[in-house]
Structures are given as structure tokens and as C-alpha cells.
CSV table of C-alpha atoms in Angstrom, one decimal:
chain,number,residue,atom,x,y,z
A,1,MET,CA,0.6,-0.2,-0.1
A,2,THR,CA,0.9,3.2,-0.5
A,3,LEU,CA,1.2,6.4,2.2
A,4,THR,CA,-1.8,7.3,1.6
A,5,ASP,CA,-3.3,3.7,1.4
A,6,ARG,CA,-1.8,3.4,4.9
A,7,ILE,CA,-2.8,6.7,6.3
A,8,ILE,CA,-7.0,5.9,5.0
A,9,TYR,CA,-6.3,2.1,6.4
A,10,MET,CA,-5.2,3.1,9.5
A,11,LEU,CA,-8.4,5.9,10.1
A,12,LEU,CA,-11.4,3.6,9.0
A,13,PHE,CA,-10.6,0.9,10.8
A,14,GLY,CA,-10.7,3.2,14.0
A,15,PHE,CA,-13.7,4.9,13.5
A,16,ALA,CA,-15.2,1.6,12.5
A,17,TYR,CA,-13.1,-0.5,15.8
A,18,ALA,CA,-14.6,2.5,17.8
A,19,LEU,CA,-18.3,2.2,16.8
A,20,SER,CA,-18.0,-1.7,17.0
A,21,LEU,CA,-17.6,-1.4,20.0
A,22,LEU,CA,-21.0,0.3,20.8
A,23,PRO,CA,-23.5,-1.8,21.9
A,24,PHE,CA,-26.2,-3.3,19.4
A,25,LYS,CA,-28.9,-1.6,20.5
A,26,VAL,CA,-27.3,2.0,19.1
A,27,LEU,CA,-25.9,0.3,16.1
A,28,PHE,CA,-29.6,-0.4,15.2
A,29,LEU,CA,-30.2,3.5,16.2
A,30,LEU,CA,-27.4,4.2,13.5
A,31,SER,CA,-28.6,1.5,11.2
A,32,ASP,CA,-32.6,3.9,11.7
A,33,PHE,CA,-31.2,7.5,10.9
A,34,THR,CA,-29.5,6.2,8.3
A,35,PHE,CA,-31.9,4.5,6.6
A,36,VAL,CA,-34.2,8.2,6.8
A,37,ILE,CA,-30.9,9.5,4.6
A,38,LEU,CA,-29.9,6.4,1.6
A,39,TYR,CA,-33.4,5.5,1.1
A,40,HIS,CA,-35.7,8.5,1.7
A,41,LEU,CA,-32.7,11.7,1.2
A,42,VAL,CA,-30.2,10.2,-1.0
A,43,LYS,CA,-32.8,7.4,-2.5
A,44,TYR,CA,-29.6,4.9,-3.3
A,45,ARG,CA,-29.4,3.1,-6.3
A,46,ILE,CA,-33.9,2.9,-5.9
A,47,THR,CA,-33.9,3.0,-10.2
A,48,ILE,CA,-32.4,-0.4,-10.6
A,49,VAL,CA,-33.6,-1.6,-6.9
A,50,ARG,CA,-36.9,-0.9,-8.5
A,51,LYS,CA,-36.6,-2.5,-11.5
A,52,ASN,CA,-35.3,-5.7,-10.4
A,53,LEU,CA,-38.3,-6.1,-8.1
A,54,ARG,CA,-41.0,-5.0,-10.6
A,55,ASP,CA,-39.1,-8.3,-13.4
A,56,SER,CA,-38.7,-10.7,-10.6
A,57,PHE,CA,-42.0,-10.8,-9.3
A,58,PRO,CA,-44.7,-9.6,-10.9
A,59,GLU,CA,-47.4,-11.4,-10.2
A,60,LYS,CA,-46.7,-9.4,-6.9
A,61,SER,CA,-49.1,-5.4,-6.8
A,62,ASP,CA,-46.8,-2.1,-6.2
A,63,ALA,CA,-47.8,-1.9,-2.6
A,64,GLU,CA,-46.0,-5.5,-2.3
A,65,ARG,CA,-42.9,-4.7,-4.5
A,66,ALA,CA,-42.3,-1.2,-1.7
A,67,GLU,CA,-42.9,-3.0,1.2
A,68,ILE,CA,-40.0,-5.2,-0.4
A,69,GLU,CA,-38.0,-2.5,-1.3
A,70,ARG,CA,-37.8,-0.7,2.4
A,71,LYS,CA,-37.3,-3.3,4.2
A,72,PHE,CA,-34.7,-4.4,2.4
A,73,TYR,CA,-32.7,-0.6,2.3
A,74,HIS,CA,-33.3,-1.0,5.9
A,75,PHE,CA,-31.6,-4.6,6.4
A,76,PHE,CA,-29.0,-3.0,4.3
A,77,CYS,CA,-28.6,0.0,7.1
A,78,ASP,CA,-28.7,-3.2,8.8
A,79,TYR,CA,-26.7,-5.0,7.8
A,80,ILE,CA,-22.9,-2.8,6.8
A,81,PHE,CA,-23.5,-1.5,11.1
A,82,GLU,CA,-23.8,-5.5,12.0
A,83,THR,CA,-20.3,-6.0,9.1
A,84,ILE,CA,-18.9,-3.1,11.7
A,85,LYS,CA,-19.7,-4.5,14.6
A,86,MET,CA,-17.7,-7.8,13.3
A,87,VAL,CA,-14.6,-5.1,13.2
A,88,SER,CA,-13.8,-6.3,17.9
A,89,MET,CA,-17.3,-9.3,18.1
A,90,SER,CA,-15.7,-12.7,19.8
A,91,LYS,CA,-15.4,-14.9,18.7
A,92,THR,CA,-18.0,-16.0,22.3
A,93,LYS,CA,-20.7,-13.5,20.5
A,94,MET,CA,-20.7,-14.1,16.9
A,95,GLN,CA,-21.3,-17.7,17.8
A,96,ARG,CA,-24.3,-16.2,18.9
A,97,HIS,CA,-25.5,-14.7,15.9
A,98,MET,CA,-25.4,-16.3,13.4
A,99,ARG,CA,-26.2,-19.6,14.4
A,100,PHE,CA,-25.0,-23.3,11.7
A,101,SER,CA,-27.6,-26.3,11.1
A,102,GLY,CA,-26.9,-28.8,9.4
A,103,LEU,CA,-23.0,-29.2,9.8
A,104,GLU,CA,-22.6,-32.7,10.6
A,105,HIS,CA,-23.2,-33.0,5.8
A,106,MET,CA,-20.3,-30.8,6.4
A,107,TYR,CA,-18.9,-33.4,8.2
A,108,GLN,CA,-20.1,-36.5,6.9
A,109,ALA,CA,-18.5,-35.3,3.5
A,110,LEU,CA,-14.8,-34.0,5.1
A,111,ASP,CA,-14.7,-38.0,6.6
A,112,GLU,CA,-15.4,-39.7,3.6
A,113,GLY,CA,-12.1,-38.0,2.3
A,114,HIS,CA,-14.4,-34.7,0.0
A,115,SER,CA,-12.5,-31.1,0.0
A,116,VAL,CA,-16.2,-29.0,0.4
A,117,ALA,CA,-17.7,-26.2,-1.9
A,118,LEU,CA,-19.8,-24.0,0.0
A,119,TYR,CA,-22.9,-22.4,-2.2
A,120,LEU,CA,-23.7,-18.7,-0.9
A,121,ALA,CA,-25.1,-15.4,-2.4
A,122,HIS,CA,-25.5,-12.0,-1.4
A,123,TYR,CA,-27.8,-12.5,1.3
A,124,CYS,CA,-28.5,-11.7,4.6
A,125,ASN,CA,-25.3,-11.2,6.3
A,126,TRP,CA,-23.2,-13.1,4.8
A,127,GLU,CA,-19.7,-11.2,5.7
A,128,TRP,CA,-20.7,-12.8,9.3
A,129,VAL,CA,-21.2,-16.2,6.8
A,130,THR,CA,-17.9,-15.8,8.0
A,131,SER,CA,-17.8,-17.5,11.0
A,132,ILE,CA,-18.9,-21.3,9.7
A,133,ASN,CA,-14.8,-21.8,9.6
A,134,LEU,CA,-14.9,-21.9,13.8
A,135,HIS,CA,-17.0,-25.2,13.6
A,136,VAL,CA,-14.2,-26.4,10.5
A,137,PRO,CA,-12.1,-29.2,11.5
A,138,GLN,CA,-8.4,-28.8,12.8
A,139,GLY,CA,-6.0,-29.5,9.4
A,140,VAL,CA,-8.8,-28.9,7.5
A,141,LEU,CA,-8.4,-26.0,5.5
A,142,GLY,CA,-11.4,-23.6,6.0
A,143,GLY,CA,-11.4,-20.2,3.5
A,144,GLN,CA,-13.9,-17.8,1.3
A,145,VAL,CA,-13.1,-16.9,-2.3
A,146,TYR,CA,-13.3,-13.0,-2.6
A,147,HIS,CA,-13.1,-9.8,-5.7
A,148,VAL,CA,-9.9,-8.0,-5.0
A,149,LEU,CA,-11.8,-4.3,-4.4
A,150,GLU,CA,-10.0,-1.2,-6.1
A,151,SER,CA,-9.2,0.4,-2.6
A,152,LYS,CA,-6.1,-0.5,-1.2
A,153,ALA,CA,-7.5,0.6,1.9
A,154,PHE,CA,-10.4,-0.1,2.2
A,155,ASP,CA,-10.1,-4.1,0.7
A,156,THR,CA,-6.9,-4.3,3.3
A,157,PHE,CA,-9.9,-3.9,5.5
A,158,MET,CA,-12.3,-6.0,4.6
A,159,LEU,CA,-10.1,-8.8,4.1
A,160,GLN,CA,-8.7,-8.3,8.0
A,161,LEU,CA,-12.9,-8.5,8.8
A,162,ARG,CA,-13.1,-12.0,7.0
A,163,ALA,CA,-10.2,-12.7,8.2
A,164,ARG,CA,-11.2,-12.9,11.8
A,165,TRP,CA,-12.7,-16.1,13.1
A,166,ASP,CA,-9.3,-19.0,11.2
A,167,GLY,CA,-10.5,-19.0,7.8
A,168,ILE,CA,-7.9,-18.0,4.7
A,169,ASN,CA,-8.7,-15.5,2.2
A,170,ILE,CA,-8.5,-17.0,-1.0
A,171,PRO,CA,-8.1,-14.6,-4.2
A,172,ARG,CA,-10.4,-15.8,-7.1
A,173,PHE,CA,-7.4,-15.2,-9.6
A,174,GLU,CA,-5.6,-16.9,-7.0
A,175,LEU,CA,-8.2,-20.4,-6.6
A,176,LEU,CA,-7.5,-23.0,-8.6
A,177,ARG,CA,-3.0,-22.6,-8.5
A,178,LYS,CA,-4.5,-22.3,-4.6
A,179,VAL,CA,-6.8,-25.7,-5.2
A,180,VAL,CA,-4.2,-27.9,-6.6
A,181,SER,CA,-1.6,-26.7,-4.3
A,182,GLU,CA,-3.9,-27.8,-1.3
A,183,TYR,CA,-5.2,-31.4,-3.7
A,184,ARG,CA,-2.2,-32.5,-4.2
A,185,ASN,CA,-0.8,-32.4,-0.5
A,186,GLY,CA,-4.0,-34.2,0.8
A,187,ARG,CA,-5.3,-31.5,2.3
A,188,ARG,CA,-8.9,-31.1,2.5
A,189,MET,CA,-10.8,-28.0,2.2
A,190,VAL,CA,-14.1,-25.9,2.8
A,191,ILE,CA,-14.3,-23.1,1.3
A,192,GLY,CA,-17.1,-20.3,0.2
A,193,PHE,CA,-17.9,-19.2,-2.7
A,194,ILE,CA,-20.1,-16.3,-3.0
A,195,SER,CA,-22.1,-17.7,-7.1
A,196,ASP,CA,-25.0,-15.2,-7.4
A,197,GLN,CA,-22.6,-12.1,-9.2
A,198,GLY,CA,-23.6,-11.6,-13.1
A,199,PRO,CA,-20.1,-13.7,-15.0
A,200,GLU,CA,-18.2,-11.1,-17.5
A,201,MET,CA,-19.4,-11.5,-21.0
A,202,HIS,CA,-16.0,-13.6,-22.2
A,203,THR,CA,-17.0,-16.0,-19.1
A,204,ILE,CA,-20.6,-17.3,-19.5
A,205,HIS,CA,-21.0,-20.7,-20.3
A,206,HIS,CA,-24.8,-21.5,-18.7
A,207,TRP,CA,-27.8,-19.3,-18.8
A,208,THR,CA,-30.6,-20.9,-16.6
A,209,GLN,CA,-34.6,-19.2,-15.2
A,210,PHE,CA,-33.6,-17.3,-12.1
A,211,LEU,CA,-36.2,-14.5,-10.6
A,212,ASN,CA,-38.6,-14.7,-13.6
A,213,HIS,CA,-35.6,-13.8,-15.5
A,214,ASP,CA,-33.2,-15.9,-18.5
A,215,THR,CA,-29.5,-15.3,-16.7
A,216,ALA,CA,-26.2,-15.8,-17.0
A,217,ILE,CA,-24.9,-17.4,-14.3
A,218,ILE,CA,-21.4,-18.6,-12.9
A,219,THR,CA,-20.1,-21.6,-12.9
A,220,GLY,CA,-16.7,-21.9,-12.1
A,221,THR,CA,-18.0,-22.8,-8.6
A,222,GLU,CA,-18.5,-26.3,-10.3
A,223,THR,CA,-16.1,-26.2,-12.1
A,224,VAL,CA,-14.2,-26.4,-9.3
A,225,ALA,CA,-16.4,-28.9,-6.9
A,226,LYS,CA,-16.6,-31.2,-10.8
A,227,LYS,CA,-12.6,-31.5,-11.1
A,228,PHE,CA,-11.8,-32.3,-8.0
A,229,ASP,CA,-14.8,-34.2,-6.7
A,230,PHE,CA,-15.5,-31.8,-3.8
A,231,ALA,CA,-19.0,-32.3,-2.0
A,232,CYS,CA,-21.6,-29.2,-2.7
A,233,LEU,CA,-23.3,-28.2,-0.9
A,234,TYR,CA,-26.0,-24.9,0.0
A,235,LEU,CA,-26.2,-22.8,2.5
A,236,ASP,CA,-29.8,-21.0,3.6
A,237,ILE,CA,-29.6,-18.0,5.9
A,238,THR,CA,-33.0,-17.1,7.0
A,239,ARG,CA,-33.2,-13.8,9.7
A,240,ILE,CA,-34.5,-14.3,12.3
A,241,ARG,CA,-34.7,-10.8,13.6
A,242,ARG,CA,-32.1,-7.6,14.0
A,243,GLY,CA,-28.7,-9.0,14.0
A,244,TYR,CA,-29.8,-13.3,14.1
A,245,TYR,CA,-29.5,-15.6,11.5
A,246,ASN,CA,-29.5,-18.8,11.5
A,247,VAL,CA,-27.7,-21.1,8.8
A,248,ASP,CA,-29.1,-24.2,7.5
A,249,ILE,CA,-26.2,-26.2,5.2
A,250,ILE,CA,-28.5,-27.9,2.8
A,251,PRO,CA,-26.4,-30.4,0.1
A,252,LEU,CA,-26.4,-29.9,-2.9
A,253,THR,CA,-24.5,-33.4,-3.8
A,254,MET,CA,-22.5,-34.8,-2.1
A,255,ASN,CA,-20.6,-36.9,-5.2
A,256,SER,CA,-20.3,-33.6,-7.7
A,257,THR,CA,-18.8,-35.4,-10.8
A,258,GLU,CA,-21.4,-37.4,-10.8
A,259,TYR,CA,-23.4,-34.4,-12.6
A,260,LYS,CA,-23.8,-33.9,-16.3
A,261,ASP,CA,-22.3,-30.0,-16.9
A,262,PHE,CA,-24.2,-26.5,-15.1
A,263,ASP,CA,-26.7,-29.1,-13.3
A,264,ILE,CA,-25.4,-28.2,-10.2
A,265,THR,CA,-25.4,-24.9,-10.8
A,266,ASP,CA,-29.5,-25.1,-11.7
A,267,MET,CA,-29.8,-27.2,-8.0
A,268,TYR,CA,-28.3,-24.3,-6.6
A,269,ALA,CA,-30.3,-21.3,-8.7
A,270,LYS,CA,-33.1,-23.7,-7.6
A,271,ALA,CA,-32.5,-23.2,-3.5
A,272,LEU,CA,-31.0,-20.0,-3.8
A,273,GLU,CA,-34.5,-18.0,-5.3
A,274,GLN,CA,-36.8,-20.3,-3.3
A,275,THR,CA,-34.7,-18.5,-0.6
A,276,ILE,CA,-35.1,-14.8,-1.8
A,277,ARG,CA,-39.0,-16.3,-2.2
A,278,ARG,CA,-39.3,-16.5,1.1
A,279,GLN,CA,-37.9,-13.8,2.6
A,280,PRO,CA,-36.7,-10.9,-0.2
A,281,GLU,CA,-36.4,-8.5,1.9
A,282,ASN,CA,-32.2,-9.8,2.6
A,283,TRP,CA,-30.7,-10.0,-1.0
A,284,LEU,CA,-29.0,-7.2,-2.4
A,285,TRP,CA,-31.3,-6.0,-4.9
A,286,THR,CA,-29.3,-2.8,-5.4
A,287,HIS,CA,-26.5,-4.3,-8.4
A,288,ASN,CA,-27.6,-5.1,-11.8
A,289,ARG,CA,-27.2,-8.5,-11.7
A,290,TRP,CA,-29.3,-8.7,-15.8
A,291,LYS,CA,-27.9,-6.3,-17.8
A,292,ARG,CA,-26.2,-9.0,-19.6
A,293,THR,CA,-28.9,-10.3,-21.8
A,294,ARG,CA,-29.0,-13.3,-23.7
A,295,LYS,CA,-29.2,-11.2,-27.1
A,296,GLN,CA,-26.6,-9.1,-26.3
A,297,TYR,CA,-24.5,-12.7,-25.4
A,298,GLU,CA,-25.2,-13.9,-29.3
A,299,GLU,CA,-24.4,-11.1,-30.9
A,300,TYR,CA,-21.2,-11.1,-28.8
A,301,LEU,CA,-19.5,-14.0,-29.6
A,302,ALA,CA,-20.6,-13.0,-33.5
A,303,SER,CA,-18.3,-10.6,-33.1
A,304,HIS,CA,-15.7,-13.0,-31.5
A,305,PRO,CA,-15.8,-16.3,-33.1
A,306,ASN,CA,-12.4,-17.9,-31.0
A,307,SER,CA,-14.5,-17.4,-27.7
A,308,ASN,CA,-15.5,-20.7,-25.9
A,309,ARG,CA,-19.3,-21.4,-26.2
């Protein structure tokens, strides 16, 4: 990092640490205040949010979608302050606020000699999900794939948060090399993959039906899982109340090599849609996930004949 980045990081960390010492009750009051600013005054990315909700839930009334919209912004503000709380949160407190059920499926896969791919999304507090590494057995590598941020200061801050619960951060572009290295050493792994982003045009390999959209979906998780015989588990998260979540670990498959290409990806998309429909306000609706259409993709392929189909 440059000197400027270091200064920004120290200021960011110091401010976040001071805030994190406040009790949840005070943090949620700050969240309520932030909600008024972000939603009613700034109207942060509200055009994208409304389009996503309208296109995803055409069967719902305007009033129903407006209620989801309001709840989403309230949740999003809570997410910000919950994430800040991680800076000083103890392991014991984290385990009270983020509970995992179905851990036996992860242990079964590891006992059978498999590594584990955890499918999750930008849903509920995905940063807190990194605390699953507290449940990974000794000797097993626990970690999560991440996208490197442009701001070095903010990237360092987020990496520090995500590594608090004994897991490692694996940059997306280093994932394959890391998996190959651990696989050759005979070490089992439990790796979290956030798989609900929209892939870049040149990395699109599969389209699926998801939330009333023809959706280009990331297939890299399945590719790694099948190549190295990972068990694939889905993290079905429920928000119990403010600051409390339950993660139900659901097997997609214990034997990924037995499936045809993209079957596991489709299974994940179906499971995630069910989760979102149950509590739609807890998904990150501010992302422009459907900005690439199949027509644009076909035009891209036509103009790039050497692209992989």
C-alpha cells in the first residue's frame, strides 16, 4: 500500500473499531438514522432496485413490491452496522448471533475424504457467514473466495474482517492454483463461494431461469467442484431478527463428479430462488445483475468467433 492508502486504512479501521464497541441497540439506532438518509433522501440506487423487484416479482402488486423495497433498505443499513460490529466482536458472541445447523453434512463429506464447496449469495449478512470457519475441523483448510477491491485501504480492511474467524481469503484469480496445491498435498478444504454475481461476457458458459429472468450465472464453483471431487453444500440463511441469523447447511450433492455440466449450478439457482422468495428483502437488490442479456451474448459470440461457447 502507498502511504496514502495506509493513512486511509488506519482512519477507517480506527473509526470502525470505535463504532464496533457500541452495543447492538445503539448501532441499530444509527442504522435507523442511516436508513432515512439512504432511502428517503439519497435514494441510493433506487432505480435499479425497483426495476429488479418489478421484473423479478411481476405477480406482486405495487404495494407489495414497495414494502419489500422499504424492508430491503432497512436490512441493508443493518447489514452495514452489523459488519462494522465484526471488528471487535468475540468468537463467542458471533456464534450466538450466527448459528449453523446441518454441520453434520459438512463433517460427513470431510470424513468421506471430500473437500467442500459452500454455495452462498449476497443474502442476509454474508460477511458473518465467514464465521463458519470456527466450525471447520483442525487440519482442514477453511476459507472463502473474494474479489479484490480497487481501493487498497478498503480491500485490506475487508480482508482483515473476513480473516477474523480462522479462515483464509483466496483471491479469485489465485483460486485454481491454491486448490491444486492443497489437493496435491492431500489436504481437505472447506471453501465458500459467493455465486450470485453476473459473470463477465467472456466468462459466460451457462444460462438458467432465475427470478423470472433468463440469467447468465457463474459456473466456476461447479467447475472446481467437479474437477476436484468437492461435495457441494448450499447455505440457506434465515434472518431471525435484527442481528440474528440461522444458516441451514443443505447438501446439493456429495458426489459432484456424477452430474452433467451445469446441473449443480441449476440446483443452486433453484435453491437460492426459494430462499429469496421466502424473505426477499434480504437479498442485495442494488446490483444490476441482469445487465447482460442472451441477445447481447449472442452478438458478442458473433463478433468474437474464437470465444469459448
